[in-house]
JSON list of C-alpha atoms in Angstrom, two decimals:
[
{"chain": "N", "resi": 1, "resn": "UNK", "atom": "CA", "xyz": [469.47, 75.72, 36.64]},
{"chain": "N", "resi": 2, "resn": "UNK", "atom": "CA", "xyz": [467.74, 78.96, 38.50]},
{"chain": "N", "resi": 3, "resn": "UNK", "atom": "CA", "xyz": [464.40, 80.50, 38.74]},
{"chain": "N", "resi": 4, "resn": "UNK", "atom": "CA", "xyz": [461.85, 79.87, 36.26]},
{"chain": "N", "resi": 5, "resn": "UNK", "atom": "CA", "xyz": [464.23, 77.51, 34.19]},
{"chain": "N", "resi": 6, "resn": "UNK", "atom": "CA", "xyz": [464.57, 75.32, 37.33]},
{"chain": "N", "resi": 7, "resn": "UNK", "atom": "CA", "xyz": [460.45, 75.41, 38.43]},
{"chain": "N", "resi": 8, "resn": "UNK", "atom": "CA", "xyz": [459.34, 74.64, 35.06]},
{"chain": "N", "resi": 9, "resn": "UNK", "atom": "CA", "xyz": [461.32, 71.00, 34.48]},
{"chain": "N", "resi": 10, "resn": "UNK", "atom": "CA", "xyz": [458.80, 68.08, 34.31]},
{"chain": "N", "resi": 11, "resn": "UNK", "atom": "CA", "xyz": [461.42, 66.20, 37.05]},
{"chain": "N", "resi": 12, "resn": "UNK", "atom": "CA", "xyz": [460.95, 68.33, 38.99]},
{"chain": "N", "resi": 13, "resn": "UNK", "atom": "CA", "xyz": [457.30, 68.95, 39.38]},
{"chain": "N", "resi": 14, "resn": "UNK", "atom": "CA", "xyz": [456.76, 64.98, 39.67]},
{"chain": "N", "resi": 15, "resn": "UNK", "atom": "CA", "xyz": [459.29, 64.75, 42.83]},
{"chain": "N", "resi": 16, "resn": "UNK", "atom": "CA", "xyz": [458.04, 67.92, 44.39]},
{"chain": "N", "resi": 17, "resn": "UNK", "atom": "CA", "xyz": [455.43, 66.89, 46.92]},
{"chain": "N", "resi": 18, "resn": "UNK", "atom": "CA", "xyz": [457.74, 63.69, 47.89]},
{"chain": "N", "resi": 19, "resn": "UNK", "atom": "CA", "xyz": [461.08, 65.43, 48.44]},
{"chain": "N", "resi": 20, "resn": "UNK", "atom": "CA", "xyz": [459.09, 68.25, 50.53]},
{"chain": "N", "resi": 21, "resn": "UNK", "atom": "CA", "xyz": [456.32, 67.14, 52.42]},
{"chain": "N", "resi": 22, "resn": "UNK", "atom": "CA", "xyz": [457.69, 63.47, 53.19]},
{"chain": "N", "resi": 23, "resn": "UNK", "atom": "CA", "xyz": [459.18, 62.75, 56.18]},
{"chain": "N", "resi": 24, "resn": "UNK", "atom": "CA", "xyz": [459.90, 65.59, 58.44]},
{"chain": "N", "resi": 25, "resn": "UNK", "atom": "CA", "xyz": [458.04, 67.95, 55.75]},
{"chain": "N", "resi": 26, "resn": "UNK", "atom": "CA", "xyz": [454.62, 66.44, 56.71]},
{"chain": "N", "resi": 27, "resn": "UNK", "atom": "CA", "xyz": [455.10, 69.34, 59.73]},
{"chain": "N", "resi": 28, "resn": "UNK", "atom": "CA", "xyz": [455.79, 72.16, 57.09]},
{"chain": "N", "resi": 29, "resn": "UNK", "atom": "CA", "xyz": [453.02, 71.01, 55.16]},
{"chain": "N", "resi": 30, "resn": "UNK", "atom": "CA", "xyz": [450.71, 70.84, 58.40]},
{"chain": "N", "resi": 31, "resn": "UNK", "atom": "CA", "xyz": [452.07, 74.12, 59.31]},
{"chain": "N", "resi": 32, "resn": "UNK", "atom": "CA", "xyz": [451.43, 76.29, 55.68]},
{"chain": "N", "resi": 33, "resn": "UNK", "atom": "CA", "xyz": [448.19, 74.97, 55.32]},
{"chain": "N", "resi": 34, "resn": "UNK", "atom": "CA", "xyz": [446.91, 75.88, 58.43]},
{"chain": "N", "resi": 35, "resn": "UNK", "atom": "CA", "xyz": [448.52, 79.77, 57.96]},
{"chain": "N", "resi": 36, "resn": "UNK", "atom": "CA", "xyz": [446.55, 79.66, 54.37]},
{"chain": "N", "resi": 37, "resn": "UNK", "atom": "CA", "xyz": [443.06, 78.52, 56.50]},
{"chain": "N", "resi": 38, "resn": "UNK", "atom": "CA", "xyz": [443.62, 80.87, 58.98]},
{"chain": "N", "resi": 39, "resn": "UNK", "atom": "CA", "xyz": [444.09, 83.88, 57.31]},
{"chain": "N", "resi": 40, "resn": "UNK", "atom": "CA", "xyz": [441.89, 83.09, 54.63]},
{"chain": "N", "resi": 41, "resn": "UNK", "atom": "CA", "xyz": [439.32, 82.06, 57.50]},
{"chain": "N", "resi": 42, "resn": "UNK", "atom": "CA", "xyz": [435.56, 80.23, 55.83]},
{"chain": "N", "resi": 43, "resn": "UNK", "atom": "CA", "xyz": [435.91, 79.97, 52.21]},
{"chain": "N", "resi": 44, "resn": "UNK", "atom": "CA", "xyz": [432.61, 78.03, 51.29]},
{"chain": "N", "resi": 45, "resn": "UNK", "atom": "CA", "xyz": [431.34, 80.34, 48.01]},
{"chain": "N", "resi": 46, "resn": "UNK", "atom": "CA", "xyz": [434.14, 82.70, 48.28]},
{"chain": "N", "resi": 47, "resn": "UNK", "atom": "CA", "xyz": [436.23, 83.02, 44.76]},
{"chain": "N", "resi": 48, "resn": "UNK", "atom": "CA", "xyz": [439.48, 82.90, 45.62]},
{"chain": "N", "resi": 49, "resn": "UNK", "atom": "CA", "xyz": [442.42, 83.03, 43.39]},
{"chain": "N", "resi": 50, "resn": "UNK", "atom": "CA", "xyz": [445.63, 80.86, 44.34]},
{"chain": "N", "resi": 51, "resn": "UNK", "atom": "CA", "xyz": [449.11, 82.52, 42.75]},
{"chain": "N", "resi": 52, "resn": "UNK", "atom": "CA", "xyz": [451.99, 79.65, 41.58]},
{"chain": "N", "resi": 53, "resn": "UNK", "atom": "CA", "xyz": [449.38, 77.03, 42.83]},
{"chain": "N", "resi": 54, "resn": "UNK", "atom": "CA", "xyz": [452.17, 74.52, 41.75]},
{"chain": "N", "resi": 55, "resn": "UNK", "atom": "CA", "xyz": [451.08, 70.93, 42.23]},
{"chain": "N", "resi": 56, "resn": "UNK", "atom": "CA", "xyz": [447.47, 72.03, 44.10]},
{"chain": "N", "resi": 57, "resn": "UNK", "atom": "CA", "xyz": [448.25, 71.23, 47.53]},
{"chain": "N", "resi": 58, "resn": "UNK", "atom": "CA", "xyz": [446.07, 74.52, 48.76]},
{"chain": "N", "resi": 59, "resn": "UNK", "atom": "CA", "xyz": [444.00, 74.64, 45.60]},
{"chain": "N", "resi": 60, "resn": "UNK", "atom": "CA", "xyz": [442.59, 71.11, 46.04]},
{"chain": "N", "resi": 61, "resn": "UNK", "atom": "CA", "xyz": [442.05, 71.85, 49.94]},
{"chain": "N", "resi": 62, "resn": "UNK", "atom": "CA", "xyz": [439.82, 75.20, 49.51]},
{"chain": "N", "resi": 63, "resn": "UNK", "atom": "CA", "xyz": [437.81, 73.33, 47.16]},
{"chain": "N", "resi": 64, "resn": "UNK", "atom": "CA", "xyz": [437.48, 70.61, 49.57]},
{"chain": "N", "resi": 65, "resn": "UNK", "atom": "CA", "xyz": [436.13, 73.24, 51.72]},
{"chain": "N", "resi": 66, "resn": "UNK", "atom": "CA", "xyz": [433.72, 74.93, 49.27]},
{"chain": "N", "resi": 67, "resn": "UNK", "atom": "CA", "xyz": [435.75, 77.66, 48.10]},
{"chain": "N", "resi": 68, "resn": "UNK", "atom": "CA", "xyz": [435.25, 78.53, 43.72]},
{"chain": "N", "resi": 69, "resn": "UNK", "atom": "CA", "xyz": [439.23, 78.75, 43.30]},
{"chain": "N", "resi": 70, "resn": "UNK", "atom": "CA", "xyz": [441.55, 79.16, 40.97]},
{"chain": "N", "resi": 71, "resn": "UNK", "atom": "CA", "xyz": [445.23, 77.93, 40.76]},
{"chain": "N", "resi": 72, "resn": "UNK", "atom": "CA", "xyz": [447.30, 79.90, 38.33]},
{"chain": "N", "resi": 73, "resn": "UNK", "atom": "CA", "xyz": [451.14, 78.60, 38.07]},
{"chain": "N", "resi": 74, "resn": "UNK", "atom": "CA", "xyz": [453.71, 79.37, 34.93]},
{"chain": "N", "resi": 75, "resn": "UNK", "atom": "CA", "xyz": [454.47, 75.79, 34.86]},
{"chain": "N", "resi": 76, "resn": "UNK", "atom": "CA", "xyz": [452.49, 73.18, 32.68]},
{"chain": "N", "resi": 77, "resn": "UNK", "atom": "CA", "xyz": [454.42, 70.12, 34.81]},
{"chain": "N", "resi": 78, "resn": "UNK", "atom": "CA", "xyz": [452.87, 71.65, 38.01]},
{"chain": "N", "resi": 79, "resn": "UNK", "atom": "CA", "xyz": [449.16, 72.04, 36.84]},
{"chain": "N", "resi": 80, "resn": "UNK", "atom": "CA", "xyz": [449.37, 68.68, 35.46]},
{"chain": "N", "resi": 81, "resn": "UNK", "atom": "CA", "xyz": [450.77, 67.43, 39.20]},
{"chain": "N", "resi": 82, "resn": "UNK", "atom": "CA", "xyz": [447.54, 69.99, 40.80]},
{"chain": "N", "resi": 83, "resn": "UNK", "atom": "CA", "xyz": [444.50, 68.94, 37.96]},
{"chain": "N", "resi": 84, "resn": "UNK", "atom": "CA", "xyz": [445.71, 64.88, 39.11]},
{"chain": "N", "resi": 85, "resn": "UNK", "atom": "CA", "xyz": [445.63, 65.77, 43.02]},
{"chain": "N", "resi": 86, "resn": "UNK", "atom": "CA", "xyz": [441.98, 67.60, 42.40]},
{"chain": "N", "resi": 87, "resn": "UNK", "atom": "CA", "xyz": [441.03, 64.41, 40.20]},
{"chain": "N", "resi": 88, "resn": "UNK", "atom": "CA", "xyz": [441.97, 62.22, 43.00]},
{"chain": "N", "resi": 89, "resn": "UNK", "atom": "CA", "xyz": [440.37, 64.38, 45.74]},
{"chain": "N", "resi": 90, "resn": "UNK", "atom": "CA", "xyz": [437.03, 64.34, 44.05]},
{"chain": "N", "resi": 91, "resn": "UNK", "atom": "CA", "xyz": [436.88, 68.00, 43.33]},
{"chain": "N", "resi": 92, "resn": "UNK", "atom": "CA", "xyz": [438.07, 68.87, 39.96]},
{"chain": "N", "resi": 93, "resn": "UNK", "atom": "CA", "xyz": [434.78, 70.00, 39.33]},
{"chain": "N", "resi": 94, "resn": "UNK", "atom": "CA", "xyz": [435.31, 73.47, 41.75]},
{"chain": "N", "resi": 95, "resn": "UNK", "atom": "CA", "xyz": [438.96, 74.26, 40.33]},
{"chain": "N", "resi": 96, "resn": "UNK", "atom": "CA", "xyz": [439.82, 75.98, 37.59]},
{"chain": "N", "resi": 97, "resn": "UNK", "atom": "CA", "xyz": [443.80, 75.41, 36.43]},
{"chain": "N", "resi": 98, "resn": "UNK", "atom": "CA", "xyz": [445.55, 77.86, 34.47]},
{"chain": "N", "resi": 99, "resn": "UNK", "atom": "CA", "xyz": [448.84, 78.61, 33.35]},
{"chain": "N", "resi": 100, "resn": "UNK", "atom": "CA", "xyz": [450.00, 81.99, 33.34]},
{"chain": "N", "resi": 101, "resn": "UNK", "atom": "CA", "xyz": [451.86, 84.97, 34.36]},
{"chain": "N", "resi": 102, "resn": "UNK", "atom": "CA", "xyz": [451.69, 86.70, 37.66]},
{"chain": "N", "resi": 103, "resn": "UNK", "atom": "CA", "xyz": [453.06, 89.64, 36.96]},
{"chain": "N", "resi": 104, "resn": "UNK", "atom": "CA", "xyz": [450.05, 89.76, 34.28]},
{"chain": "N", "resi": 105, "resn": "UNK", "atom": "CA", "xyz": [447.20, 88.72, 35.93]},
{"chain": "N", "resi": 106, "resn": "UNK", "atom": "CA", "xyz": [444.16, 87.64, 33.37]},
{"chain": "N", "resi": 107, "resn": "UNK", "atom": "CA", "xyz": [441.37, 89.01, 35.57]},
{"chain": "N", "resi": 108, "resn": "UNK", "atom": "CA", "xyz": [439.61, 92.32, 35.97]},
{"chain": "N", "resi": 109, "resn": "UNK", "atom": "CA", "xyz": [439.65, 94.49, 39.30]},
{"chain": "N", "resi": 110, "resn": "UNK", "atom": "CA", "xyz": [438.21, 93.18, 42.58]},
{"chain": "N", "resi": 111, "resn": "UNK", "atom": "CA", "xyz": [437.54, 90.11, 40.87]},
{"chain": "N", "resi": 112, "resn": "UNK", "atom": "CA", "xyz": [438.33, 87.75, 43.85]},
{"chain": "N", "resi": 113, "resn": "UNK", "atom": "CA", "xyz": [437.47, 87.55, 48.11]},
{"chain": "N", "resi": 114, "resn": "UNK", "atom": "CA", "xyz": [441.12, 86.38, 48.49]},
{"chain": "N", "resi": 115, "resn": "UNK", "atom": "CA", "xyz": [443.85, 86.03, 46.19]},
{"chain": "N", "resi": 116, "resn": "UNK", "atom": "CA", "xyz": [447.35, 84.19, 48.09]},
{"chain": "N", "resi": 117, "resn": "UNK", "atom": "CA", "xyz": [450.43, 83.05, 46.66]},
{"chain": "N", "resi": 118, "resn": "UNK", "atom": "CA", "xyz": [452.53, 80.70, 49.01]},
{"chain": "N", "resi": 119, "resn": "UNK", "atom": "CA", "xyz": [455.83, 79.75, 48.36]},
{"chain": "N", "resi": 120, "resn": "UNK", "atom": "CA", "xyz": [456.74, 81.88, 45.53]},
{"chain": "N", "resi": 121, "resn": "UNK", "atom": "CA", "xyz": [458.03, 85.01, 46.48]},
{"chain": "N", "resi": 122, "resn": "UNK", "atom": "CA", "xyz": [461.40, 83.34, 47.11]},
{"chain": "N", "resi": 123, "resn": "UNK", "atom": "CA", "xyz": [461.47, 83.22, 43.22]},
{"chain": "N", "resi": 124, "resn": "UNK", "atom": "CA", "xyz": [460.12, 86.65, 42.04]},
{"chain": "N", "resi": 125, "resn": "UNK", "atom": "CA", "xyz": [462.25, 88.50, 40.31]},
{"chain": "N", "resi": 126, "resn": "UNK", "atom": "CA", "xyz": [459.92, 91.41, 40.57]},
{"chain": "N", "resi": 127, "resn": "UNK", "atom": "CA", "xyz": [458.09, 91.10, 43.84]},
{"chain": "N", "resi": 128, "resn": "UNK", "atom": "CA", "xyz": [456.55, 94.61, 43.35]},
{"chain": "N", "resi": 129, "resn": "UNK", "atom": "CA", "xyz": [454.78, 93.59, 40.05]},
{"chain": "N", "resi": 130, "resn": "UNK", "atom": "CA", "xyz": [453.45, 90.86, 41.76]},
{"chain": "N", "resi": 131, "resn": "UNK", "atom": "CA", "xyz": [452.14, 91.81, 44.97]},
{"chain": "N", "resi": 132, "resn": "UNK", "atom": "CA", "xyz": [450.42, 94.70, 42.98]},
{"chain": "N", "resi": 133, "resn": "UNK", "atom": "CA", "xyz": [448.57, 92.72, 40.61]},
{"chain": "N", "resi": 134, "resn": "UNK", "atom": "CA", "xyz": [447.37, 89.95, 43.76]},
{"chain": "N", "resi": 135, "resn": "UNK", "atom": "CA", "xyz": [446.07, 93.34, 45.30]},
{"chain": "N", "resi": 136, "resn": "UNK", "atom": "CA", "xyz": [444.23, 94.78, 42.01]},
{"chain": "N", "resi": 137, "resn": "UNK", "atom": "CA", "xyz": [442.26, 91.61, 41.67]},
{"chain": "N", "resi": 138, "resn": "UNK", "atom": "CA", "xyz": [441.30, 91.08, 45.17]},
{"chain": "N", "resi": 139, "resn": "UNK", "atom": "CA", "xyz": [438.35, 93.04, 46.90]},
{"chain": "N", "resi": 140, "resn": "UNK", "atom": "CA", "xyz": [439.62, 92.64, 50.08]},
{"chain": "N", "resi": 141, "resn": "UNK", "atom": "CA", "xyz": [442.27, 89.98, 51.15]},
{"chain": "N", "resi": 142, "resn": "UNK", "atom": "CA", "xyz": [446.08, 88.94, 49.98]},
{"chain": "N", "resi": 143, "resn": "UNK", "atom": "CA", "xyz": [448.08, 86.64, 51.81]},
{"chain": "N", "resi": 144, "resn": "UNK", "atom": "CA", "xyz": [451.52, 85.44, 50.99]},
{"chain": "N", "resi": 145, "resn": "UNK", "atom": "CA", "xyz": [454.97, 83.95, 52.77]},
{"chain": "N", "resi": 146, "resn": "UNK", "atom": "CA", "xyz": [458.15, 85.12, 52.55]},
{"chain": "N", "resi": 147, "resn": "UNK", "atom": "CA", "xyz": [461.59, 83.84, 53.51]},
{"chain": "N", "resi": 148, "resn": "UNK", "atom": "CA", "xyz": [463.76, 86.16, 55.64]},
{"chain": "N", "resi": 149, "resn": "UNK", "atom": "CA", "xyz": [467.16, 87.60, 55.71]},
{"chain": "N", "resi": 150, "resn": "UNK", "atom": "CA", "xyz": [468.01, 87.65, 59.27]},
{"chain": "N", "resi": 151, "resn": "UNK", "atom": "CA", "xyz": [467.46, 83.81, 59.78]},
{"chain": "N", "resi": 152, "resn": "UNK", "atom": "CA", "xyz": [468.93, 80.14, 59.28]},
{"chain": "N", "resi": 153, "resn": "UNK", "atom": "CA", "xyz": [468.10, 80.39, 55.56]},
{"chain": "N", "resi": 154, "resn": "UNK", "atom": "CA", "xyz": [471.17, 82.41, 55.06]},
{"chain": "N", "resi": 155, "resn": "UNK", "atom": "CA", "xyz": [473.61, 79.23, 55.81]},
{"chain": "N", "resi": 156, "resn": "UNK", "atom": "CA", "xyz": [472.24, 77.04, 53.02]},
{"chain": "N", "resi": 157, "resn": "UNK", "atom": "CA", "xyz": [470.74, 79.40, 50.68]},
{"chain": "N", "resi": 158, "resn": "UNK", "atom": "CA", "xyz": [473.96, 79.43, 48.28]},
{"chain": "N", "resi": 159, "resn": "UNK", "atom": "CA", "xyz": [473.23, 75.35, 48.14]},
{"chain": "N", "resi": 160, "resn": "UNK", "atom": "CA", "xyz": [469.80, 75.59, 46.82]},
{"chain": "N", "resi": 161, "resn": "UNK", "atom": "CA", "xyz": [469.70, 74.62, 43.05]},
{"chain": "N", "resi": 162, "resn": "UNK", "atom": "CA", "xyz": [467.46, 78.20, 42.14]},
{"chain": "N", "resi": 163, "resn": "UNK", "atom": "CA", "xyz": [467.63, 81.36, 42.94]},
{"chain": "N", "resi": 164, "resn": "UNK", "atom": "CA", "xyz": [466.18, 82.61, 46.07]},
{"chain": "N", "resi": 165, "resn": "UNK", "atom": "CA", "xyz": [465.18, 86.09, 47.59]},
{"chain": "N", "resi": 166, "resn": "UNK", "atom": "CA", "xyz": [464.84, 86.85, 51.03]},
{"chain": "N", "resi": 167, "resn": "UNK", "atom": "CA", "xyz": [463.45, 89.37, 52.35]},
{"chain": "N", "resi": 168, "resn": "UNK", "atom": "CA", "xyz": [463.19, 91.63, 55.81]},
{"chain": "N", "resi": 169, "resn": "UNK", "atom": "CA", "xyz": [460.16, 92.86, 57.27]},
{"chain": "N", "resi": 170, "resn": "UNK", "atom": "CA", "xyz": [460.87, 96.75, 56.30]},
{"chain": "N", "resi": 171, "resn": "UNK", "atom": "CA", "xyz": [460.67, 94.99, 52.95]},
{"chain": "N", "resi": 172, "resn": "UNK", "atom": "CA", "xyz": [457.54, 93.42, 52.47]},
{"chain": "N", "resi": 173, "resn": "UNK", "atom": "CA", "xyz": [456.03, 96.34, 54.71]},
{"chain": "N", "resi": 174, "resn": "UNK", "atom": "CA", "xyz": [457.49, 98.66, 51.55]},
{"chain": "N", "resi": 175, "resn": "UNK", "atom": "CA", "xyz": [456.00, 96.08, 49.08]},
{"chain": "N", "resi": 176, "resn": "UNK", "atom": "CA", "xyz": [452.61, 96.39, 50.54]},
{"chain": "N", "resi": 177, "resn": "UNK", "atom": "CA", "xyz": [452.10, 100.01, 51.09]},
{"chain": "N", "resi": 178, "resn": "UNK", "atom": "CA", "xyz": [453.24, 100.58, 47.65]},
{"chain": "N", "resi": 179, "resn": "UNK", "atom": "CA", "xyz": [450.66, 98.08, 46.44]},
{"chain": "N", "resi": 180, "resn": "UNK", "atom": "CA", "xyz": [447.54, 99.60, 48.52]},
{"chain": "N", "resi": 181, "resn": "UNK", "atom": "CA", "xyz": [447.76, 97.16, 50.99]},
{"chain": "N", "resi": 182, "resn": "UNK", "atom": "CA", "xyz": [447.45, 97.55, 54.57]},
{"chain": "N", "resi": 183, "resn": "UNK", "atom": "CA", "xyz": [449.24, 95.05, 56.91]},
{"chain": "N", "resi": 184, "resn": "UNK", "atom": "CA", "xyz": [446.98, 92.94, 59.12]},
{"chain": "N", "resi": 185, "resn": "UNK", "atom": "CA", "xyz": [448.65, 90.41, 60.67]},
{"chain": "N", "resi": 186, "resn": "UNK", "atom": "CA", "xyz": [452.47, 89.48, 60.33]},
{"chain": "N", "resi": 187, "resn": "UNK", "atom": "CA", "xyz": [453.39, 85.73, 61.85]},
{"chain": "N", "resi": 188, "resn": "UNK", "atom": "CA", "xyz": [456.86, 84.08, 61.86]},
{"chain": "N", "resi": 189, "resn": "UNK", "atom": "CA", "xyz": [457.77, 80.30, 62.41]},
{"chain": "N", "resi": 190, "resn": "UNK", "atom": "CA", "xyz": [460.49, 78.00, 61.90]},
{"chain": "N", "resi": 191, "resn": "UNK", "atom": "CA", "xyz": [463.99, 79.17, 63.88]},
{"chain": "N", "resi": 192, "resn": "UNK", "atom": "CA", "xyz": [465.19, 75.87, 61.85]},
{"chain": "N", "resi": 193, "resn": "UNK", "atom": "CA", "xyz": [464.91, 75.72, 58.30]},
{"chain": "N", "resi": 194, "resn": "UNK", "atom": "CA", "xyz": [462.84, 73.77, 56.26]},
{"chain": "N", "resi": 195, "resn": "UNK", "atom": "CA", "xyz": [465.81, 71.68, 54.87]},
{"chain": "N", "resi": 196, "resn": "UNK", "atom": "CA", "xyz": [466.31, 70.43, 57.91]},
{"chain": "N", "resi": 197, "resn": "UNK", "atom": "CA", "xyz": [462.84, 68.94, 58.54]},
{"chain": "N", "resi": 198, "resn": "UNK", "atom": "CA", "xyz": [463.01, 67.23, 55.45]},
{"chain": "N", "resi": 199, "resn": "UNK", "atom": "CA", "xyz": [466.37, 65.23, 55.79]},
{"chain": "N", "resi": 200, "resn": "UNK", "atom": "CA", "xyz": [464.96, 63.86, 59.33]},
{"chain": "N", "resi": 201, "resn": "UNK", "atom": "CA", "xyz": [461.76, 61.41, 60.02]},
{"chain": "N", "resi": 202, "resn": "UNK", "atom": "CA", "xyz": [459.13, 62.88, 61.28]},
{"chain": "N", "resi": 203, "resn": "UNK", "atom": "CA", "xyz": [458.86, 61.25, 64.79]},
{"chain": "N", "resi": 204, "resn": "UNK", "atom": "CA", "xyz": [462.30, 62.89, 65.39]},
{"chain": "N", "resi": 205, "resn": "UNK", "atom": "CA", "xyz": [461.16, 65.97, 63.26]},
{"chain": "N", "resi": 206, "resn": "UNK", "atom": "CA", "xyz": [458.43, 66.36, 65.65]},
{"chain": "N", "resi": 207, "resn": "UNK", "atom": "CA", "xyz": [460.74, 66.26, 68.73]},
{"chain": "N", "resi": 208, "resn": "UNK", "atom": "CA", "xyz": [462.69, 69.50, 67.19]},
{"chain": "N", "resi": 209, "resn": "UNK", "atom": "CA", "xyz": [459.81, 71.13, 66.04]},
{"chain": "N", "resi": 210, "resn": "UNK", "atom": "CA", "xyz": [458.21, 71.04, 69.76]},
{"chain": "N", "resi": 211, "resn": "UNK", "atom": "CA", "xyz": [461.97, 72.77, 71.23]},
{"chain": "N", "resi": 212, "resn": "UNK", "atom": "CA", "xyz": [461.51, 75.12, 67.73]},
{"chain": "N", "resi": 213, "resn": "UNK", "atom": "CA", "xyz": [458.44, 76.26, 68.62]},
{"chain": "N", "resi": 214, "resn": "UNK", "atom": "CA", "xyz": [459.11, 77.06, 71.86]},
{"chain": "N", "resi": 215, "resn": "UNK", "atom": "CA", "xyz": [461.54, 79.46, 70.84]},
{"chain": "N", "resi": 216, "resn": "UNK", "atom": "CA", "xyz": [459.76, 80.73, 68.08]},
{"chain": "N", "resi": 217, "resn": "UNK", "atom": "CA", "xyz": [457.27, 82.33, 70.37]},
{"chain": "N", "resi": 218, "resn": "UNK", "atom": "CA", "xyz": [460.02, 84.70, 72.04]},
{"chain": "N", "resi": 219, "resn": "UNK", "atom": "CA", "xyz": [461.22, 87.77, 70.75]},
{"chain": "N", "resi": 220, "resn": "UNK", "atom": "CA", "xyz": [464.29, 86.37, 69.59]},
{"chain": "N", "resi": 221, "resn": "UNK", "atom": "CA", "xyz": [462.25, 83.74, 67.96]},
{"chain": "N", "resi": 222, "resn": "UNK", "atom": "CA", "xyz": [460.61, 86.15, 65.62]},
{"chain": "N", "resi": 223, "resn": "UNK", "atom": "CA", "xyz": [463.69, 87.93, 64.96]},
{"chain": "N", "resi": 224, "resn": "UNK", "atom": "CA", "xyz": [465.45, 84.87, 63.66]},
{"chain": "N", "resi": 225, "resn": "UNK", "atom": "CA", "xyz": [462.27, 82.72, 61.92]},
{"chain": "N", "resi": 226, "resn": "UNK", "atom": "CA", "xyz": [463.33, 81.93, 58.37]},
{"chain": "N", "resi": 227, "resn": "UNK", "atom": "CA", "xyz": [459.55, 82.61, 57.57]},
{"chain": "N", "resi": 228, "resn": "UNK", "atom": "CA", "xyz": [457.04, 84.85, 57.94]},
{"chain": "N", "resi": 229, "resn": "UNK", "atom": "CA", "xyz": [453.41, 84.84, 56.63]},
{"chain": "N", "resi": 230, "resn": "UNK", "atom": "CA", "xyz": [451.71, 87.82, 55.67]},
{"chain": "N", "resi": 231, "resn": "UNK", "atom": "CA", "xyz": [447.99, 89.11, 55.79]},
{"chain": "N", "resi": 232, "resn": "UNK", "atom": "CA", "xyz": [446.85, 92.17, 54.35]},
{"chain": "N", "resi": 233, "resn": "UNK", "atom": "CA", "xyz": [443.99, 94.14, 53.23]},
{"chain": "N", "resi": 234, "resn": "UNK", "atom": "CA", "xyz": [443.24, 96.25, 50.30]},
{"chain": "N", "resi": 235, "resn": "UNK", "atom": "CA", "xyz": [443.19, 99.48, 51.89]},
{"chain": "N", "resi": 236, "resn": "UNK", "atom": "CA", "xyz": [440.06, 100.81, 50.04]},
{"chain": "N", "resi": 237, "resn": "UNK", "atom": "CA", "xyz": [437.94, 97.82, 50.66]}
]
């Protein structure tokens, strides 16, 4: 099963959290949220838009942090997985779920402070489509991740049970300037890939990710992360 097919299945939306961001994956989870608060930066009565929110791991946390948000994901599985997390959280109140497309965004122009999409692009079959409808909405901000070409991903991709794109920096630098978008800031992390981190326990995890990190912050480092996170502005704002 690929793609869309593969996202979509109810089996897969209830294991999702648990087979990622158990074990070694608490550090990936640690490590995306805090790229999403940074770039984002104070959120407390911003409206931000969340693309392929999935099961509401950011949408639930910029609500806990007073942001109006909304988590748009094709998958009815996943919003049911991201309405129970805000329920639980205490702030299904400030979210708004919906299910849609993101190639067809539902919202007028400049409608949003920050629209971000985080683990999708891996699955867009049209990443230009996309990225230009995060930056119509948005007055000002869009920040995504990316896996890369010239990396560790490349070894294990053809195991992975979907499809996934990866990308090089010319890339997504050609994907933003034909959006309007002007790059910002441009961060990449993880010489080891996040496969690895999940099959391990995180006391060991943590022991890699320390030598990992090390390494990411050389040269070579960047050249060879398996992801990058990007933040960009509209360039009219």
């Amino acid at each position: 099963m690929k793609g869309k097919e593969w996202y979509q299945a109810d089996d897969v939306a209830e294991e999702y959290d648990s087979k990622r961001f158990s074990r070694g994956g608490r550090l990936i989870d640690d490590r995306e949220k805090r790229a999403v608060v940074e770039a984002i930066g104070p959120v407390e009565g911003k409206d931000v838009l969340e693309i392929a929110c999935g099961t509401g791991r950011f949408t639930a946390m910029l609500a806990e942090r007073g942001a109006n948000i909304v988590g748009l994901d094709i998958s009815n599985a996943m919003l049911a997985q991201g309405r129970e997390k805000a329920r639980r959280a205490g702030v299904a109140d400030h979210i708004e779920f919906l299910r849609g497309d993101a190639a067809r965004l539902p919202f007028p122009d400049d409608h949003f402070d920050a629209v971000f999409a985080m683990r999708f692009f891996h699955l867009a079959d049209t990443p230009a489509k996309f990225i230009a409808e995060m930056a119509r909405v948005s007055k000002n901000l869009v920040f995504f991740d990316t896996f890369n070409g010239r990396s560790a991903r490349v070894v294990y991709n053809w195991l992975l049970p979907m499809g996934s794109h990866l990308y090089s920096a010319p890339q997504v630098k050609r994907l933003l300037d034909g959006a309007g978008l002007r790059l910002v800031n441009g961060e990449h992390d993880f010489l080891l890939p996040y496969g690895f981190y999940r099959k391990i326990p995180n006391g060991i995890a943590q022991e890699f990710r320390d030598v990992d990190t090390s390494l990411g912050a050389t040269a070579v480092g960047d050249a060879l992360a398996s992801v990058s996170y990007w933040t960009a502005e509209v360039e009219d704002a």
